[in-house]
XYZ file of C-alpha atoms in Angstrom:
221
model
C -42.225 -25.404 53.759
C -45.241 -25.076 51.765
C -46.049 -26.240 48.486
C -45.746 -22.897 46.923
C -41.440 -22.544 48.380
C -40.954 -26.337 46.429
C -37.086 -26.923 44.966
C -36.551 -24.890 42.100
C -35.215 -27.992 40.964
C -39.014 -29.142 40.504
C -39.512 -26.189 37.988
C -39.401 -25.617 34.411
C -38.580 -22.035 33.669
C -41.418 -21.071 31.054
C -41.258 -16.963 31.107
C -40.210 -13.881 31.891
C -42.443 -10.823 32.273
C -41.102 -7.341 33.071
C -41.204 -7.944 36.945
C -41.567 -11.387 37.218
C -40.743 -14.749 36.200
C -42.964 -18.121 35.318
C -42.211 -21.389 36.298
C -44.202 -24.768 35.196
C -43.638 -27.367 38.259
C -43.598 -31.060 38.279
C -47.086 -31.353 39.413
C -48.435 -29.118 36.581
C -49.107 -25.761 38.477
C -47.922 -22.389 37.301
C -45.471 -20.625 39.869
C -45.409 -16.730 39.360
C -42.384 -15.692 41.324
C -41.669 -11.866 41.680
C -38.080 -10.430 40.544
C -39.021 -6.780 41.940
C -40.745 -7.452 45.471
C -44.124 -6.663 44.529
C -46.415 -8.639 46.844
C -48.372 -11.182 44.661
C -50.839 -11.615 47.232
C -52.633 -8.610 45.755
C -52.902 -10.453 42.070
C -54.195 -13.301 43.976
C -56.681 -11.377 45.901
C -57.903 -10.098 42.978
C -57.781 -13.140 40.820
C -60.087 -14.622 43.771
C -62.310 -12.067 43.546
C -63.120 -11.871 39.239
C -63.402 -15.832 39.897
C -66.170 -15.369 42.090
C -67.861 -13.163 40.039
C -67.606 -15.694 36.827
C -64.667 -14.066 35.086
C -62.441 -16.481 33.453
C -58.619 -16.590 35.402
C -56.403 -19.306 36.286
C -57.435 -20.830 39.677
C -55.737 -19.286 42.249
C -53.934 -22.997 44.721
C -51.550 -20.392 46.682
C -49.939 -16.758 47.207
C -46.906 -15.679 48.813
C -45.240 -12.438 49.205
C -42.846 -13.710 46.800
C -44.766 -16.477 44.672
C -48.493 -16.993 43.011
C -49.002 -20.882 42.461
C -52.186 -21.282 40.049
C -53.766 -23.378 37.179
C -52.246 -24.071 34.061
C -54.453 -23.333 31.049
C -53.580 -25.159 27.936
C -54.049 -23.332 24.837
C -52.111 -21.119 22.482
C -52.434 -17.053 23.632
C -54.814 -15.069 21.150
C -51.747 -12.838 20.216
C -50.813 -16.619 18.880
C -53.785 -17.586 16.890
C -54.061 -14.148 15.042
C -50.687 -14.940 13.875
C -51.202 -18.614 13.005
C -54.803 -17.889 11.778
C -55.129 -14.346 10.265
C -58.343 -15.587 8.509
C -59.815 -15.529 12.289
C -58.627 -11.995 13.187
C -62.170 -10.328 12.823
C -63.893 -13.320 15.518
C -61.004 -13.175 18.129
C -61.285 -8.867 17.728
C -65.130 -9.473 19.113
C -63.877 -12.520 21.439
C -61.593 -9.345 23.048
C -64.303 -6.861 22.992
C -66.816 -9.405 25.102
C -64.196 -9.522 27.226
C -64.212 -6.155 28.131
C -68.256 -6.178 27.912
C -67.834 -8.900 30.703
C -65.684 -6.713 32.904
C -68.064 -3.928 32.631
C -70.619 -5.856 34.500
C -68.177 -6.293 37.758
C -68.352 -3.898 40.502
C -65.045 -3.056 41.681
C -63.608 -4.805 44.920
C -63.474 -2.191 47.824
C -59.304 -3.314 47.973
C -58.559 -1.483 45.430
C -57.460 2.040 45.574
C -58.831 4.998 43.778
C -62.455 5.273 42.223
C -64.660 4.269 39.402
C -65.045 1.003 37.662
C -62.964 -2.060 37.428
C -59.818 -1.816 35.100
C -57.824 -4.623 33.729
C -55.004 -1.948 32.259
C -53.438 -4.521 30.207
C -55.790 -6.417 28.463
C -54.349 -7.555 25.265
C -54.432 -10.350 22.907
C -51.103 -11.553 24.512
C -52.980 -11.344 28.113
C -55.790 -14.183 26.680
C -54.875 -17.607 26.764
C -57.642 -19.730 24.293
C -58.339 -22.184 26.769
C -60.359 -25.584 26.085
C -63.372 -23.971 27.734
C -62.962 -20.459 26.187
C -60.791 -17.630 26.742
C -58.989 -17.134 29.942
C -57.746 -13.486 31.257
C -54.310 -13.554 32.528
C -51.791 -11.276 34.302
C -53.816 -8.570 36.867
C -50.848 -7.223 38.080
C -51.640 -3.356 37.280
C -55.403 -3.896 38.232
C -56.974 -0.201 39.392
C -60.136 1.758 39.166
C -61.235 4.718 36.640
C -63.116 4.621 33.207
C -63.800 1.149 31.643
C -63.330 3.396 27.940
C -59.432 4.063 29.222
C -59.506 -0.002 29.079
C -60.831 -0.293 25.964
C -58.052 1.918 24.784
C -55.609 0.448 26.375
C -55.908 -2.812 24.267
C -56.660 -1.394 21.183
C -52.622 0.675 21.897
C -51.270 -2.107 22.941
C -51.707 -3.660 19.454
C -51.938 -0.885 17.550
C -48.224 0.253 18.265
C -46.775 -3.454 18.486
C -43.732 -4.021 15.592
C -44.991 -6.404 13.352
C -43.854 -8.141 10.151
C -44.814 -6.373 7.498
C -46.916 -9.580 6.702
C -49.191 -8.652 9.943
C -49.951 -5.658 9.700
C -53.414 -6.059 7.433
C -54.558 -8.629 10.176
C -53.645 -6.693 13.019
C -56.217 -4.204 11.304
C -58.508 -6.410 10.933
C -58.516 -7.117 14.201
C -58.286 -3.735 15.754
C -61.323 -3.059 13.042
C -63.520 -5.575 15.006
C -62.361 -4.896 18.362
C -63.252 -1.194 18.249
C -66.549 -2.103 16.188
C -68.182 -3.798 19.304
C -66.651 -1.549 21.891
C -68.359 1.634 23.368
C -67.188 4.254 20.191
C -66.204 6.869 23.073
C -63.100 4.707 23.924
C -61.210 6.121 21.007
C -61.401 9.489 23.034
C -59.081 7.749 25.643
C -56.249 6.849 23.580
C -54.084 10.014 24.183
C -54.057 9.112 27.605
C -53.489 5.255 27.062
C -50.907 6.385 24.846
C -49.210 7.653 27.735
C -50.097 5.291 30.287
C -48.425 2.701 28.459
C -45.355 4.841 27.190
C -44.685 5.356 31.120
C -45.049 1.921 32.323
C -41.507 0.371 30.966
C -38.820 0.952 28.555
C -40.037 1.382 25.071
C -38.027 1.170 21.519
C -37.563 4.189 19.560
C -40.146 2.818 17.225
C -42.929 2.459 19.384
C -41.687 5.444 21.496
C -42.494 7.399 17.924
C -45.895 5.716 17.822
C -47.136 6.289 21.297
C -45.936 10.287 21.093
C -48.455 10.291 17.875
C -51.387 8.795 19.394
C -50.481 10.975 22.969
C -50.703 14.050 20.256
C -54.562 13.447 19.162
C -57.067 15.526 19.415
C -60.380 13.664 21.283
C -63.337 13.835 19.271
């Protein structure tokens, strides 16, 4: 038995994602275990690779079919500190924008199918963990290829559409105002088709249903 297939007894159940679940063990290591079959060896493969080419992700200890084992980063998530902090939505929109400047630098690994340039797909402020040496990018599950401006978009929906307090909503502005300020200006073009990208991928309320049909119903400019 590896160190990876340890007693769930030795685990701390710490979240639940849509396919799978996260575990804190004993020793301090995340455990990512699937609940669909998908084979996390693929995340890991990837993860390996963006760590190699100086992108910030958890350090990869293990992968199973069933089970990623990597680093803990300590640190609240950025969809965390614009809530705790609004007076720092503005910074953490450009900390999320160099993000995305910093993936546009990285070729995209041969192992992954389709073409053009490396894609996150679901790199929002709930995806960043503020980690003591900066921001860490988690959770590259739905990893592809195509146009770095569908990315862009991508965030900027995922935010955009979120229910919020009505308490929230002037700093999630402010933050989608700064995020889209230092981002390639052609990205907004792409949000029709983020729209529906993300209105595809899993079950949706009726309010952000209604939200995502809008934004699917723009004209580019």
């Amino acid at each position: 038995m590896t160190a990876g297939m340890r007693s769930v007894a030795q685990r701390q159940h710490l979240a639940s994602g849509q396919d799978s679940d996260v575990f804190i063990r004993s020793d301090g290591l995340l455990v990512k275990r699937t609940r669909t079959g998908r084979d996390l060896r693929c995340e890991a493969e990837m993860m390996l690779y963006l760590s190699g080419h100086g992108i910030p992700v958890p350090r990869v200890f293990e992968a199973t079919e069933d089970e990623l084992v990597m680093q803990y980063v300590p640190g609240p998530r950025m969809s965390e500190e614009i809530g705790r902090k609004p007076w720092l939505a503005g910074s953490l929109g450009e900390e999320l924008a160099d993000l995305h400047h910093r993936l546009d630098l990285i070729p995209a690994p041969g192992f992954l199918s389709g073409e053009g340039d490396l894609l996150h797909l679901d790199l929002h402020p709930g995806n960043v963990v503020l980690g003591p040496e900066g921001p860490v990018v988690l959770d590259w599950a739905s990893a592809g290829k195509g146009d770095r401006r569908l990315d862009v978009a991508l965030s900027w929906v995922s935010l955009a559409v979120a229910h919020l307090a009505p308490v929230m909503k002037l700093t999630r502005w402010r933050f989608l105002r700064s995020f889209m300020a230092n981002v390639d200006p052609e990205a907004k073009n792409a949000i029709p088709e983020a729209a529906r990208i993300r209105l595809a991928r899993h079950d949706r309320d009726p309010r952000e249903r209604a939200a995502l049909q809008k934004l699917m119903d723009r004209e580019p400019h």
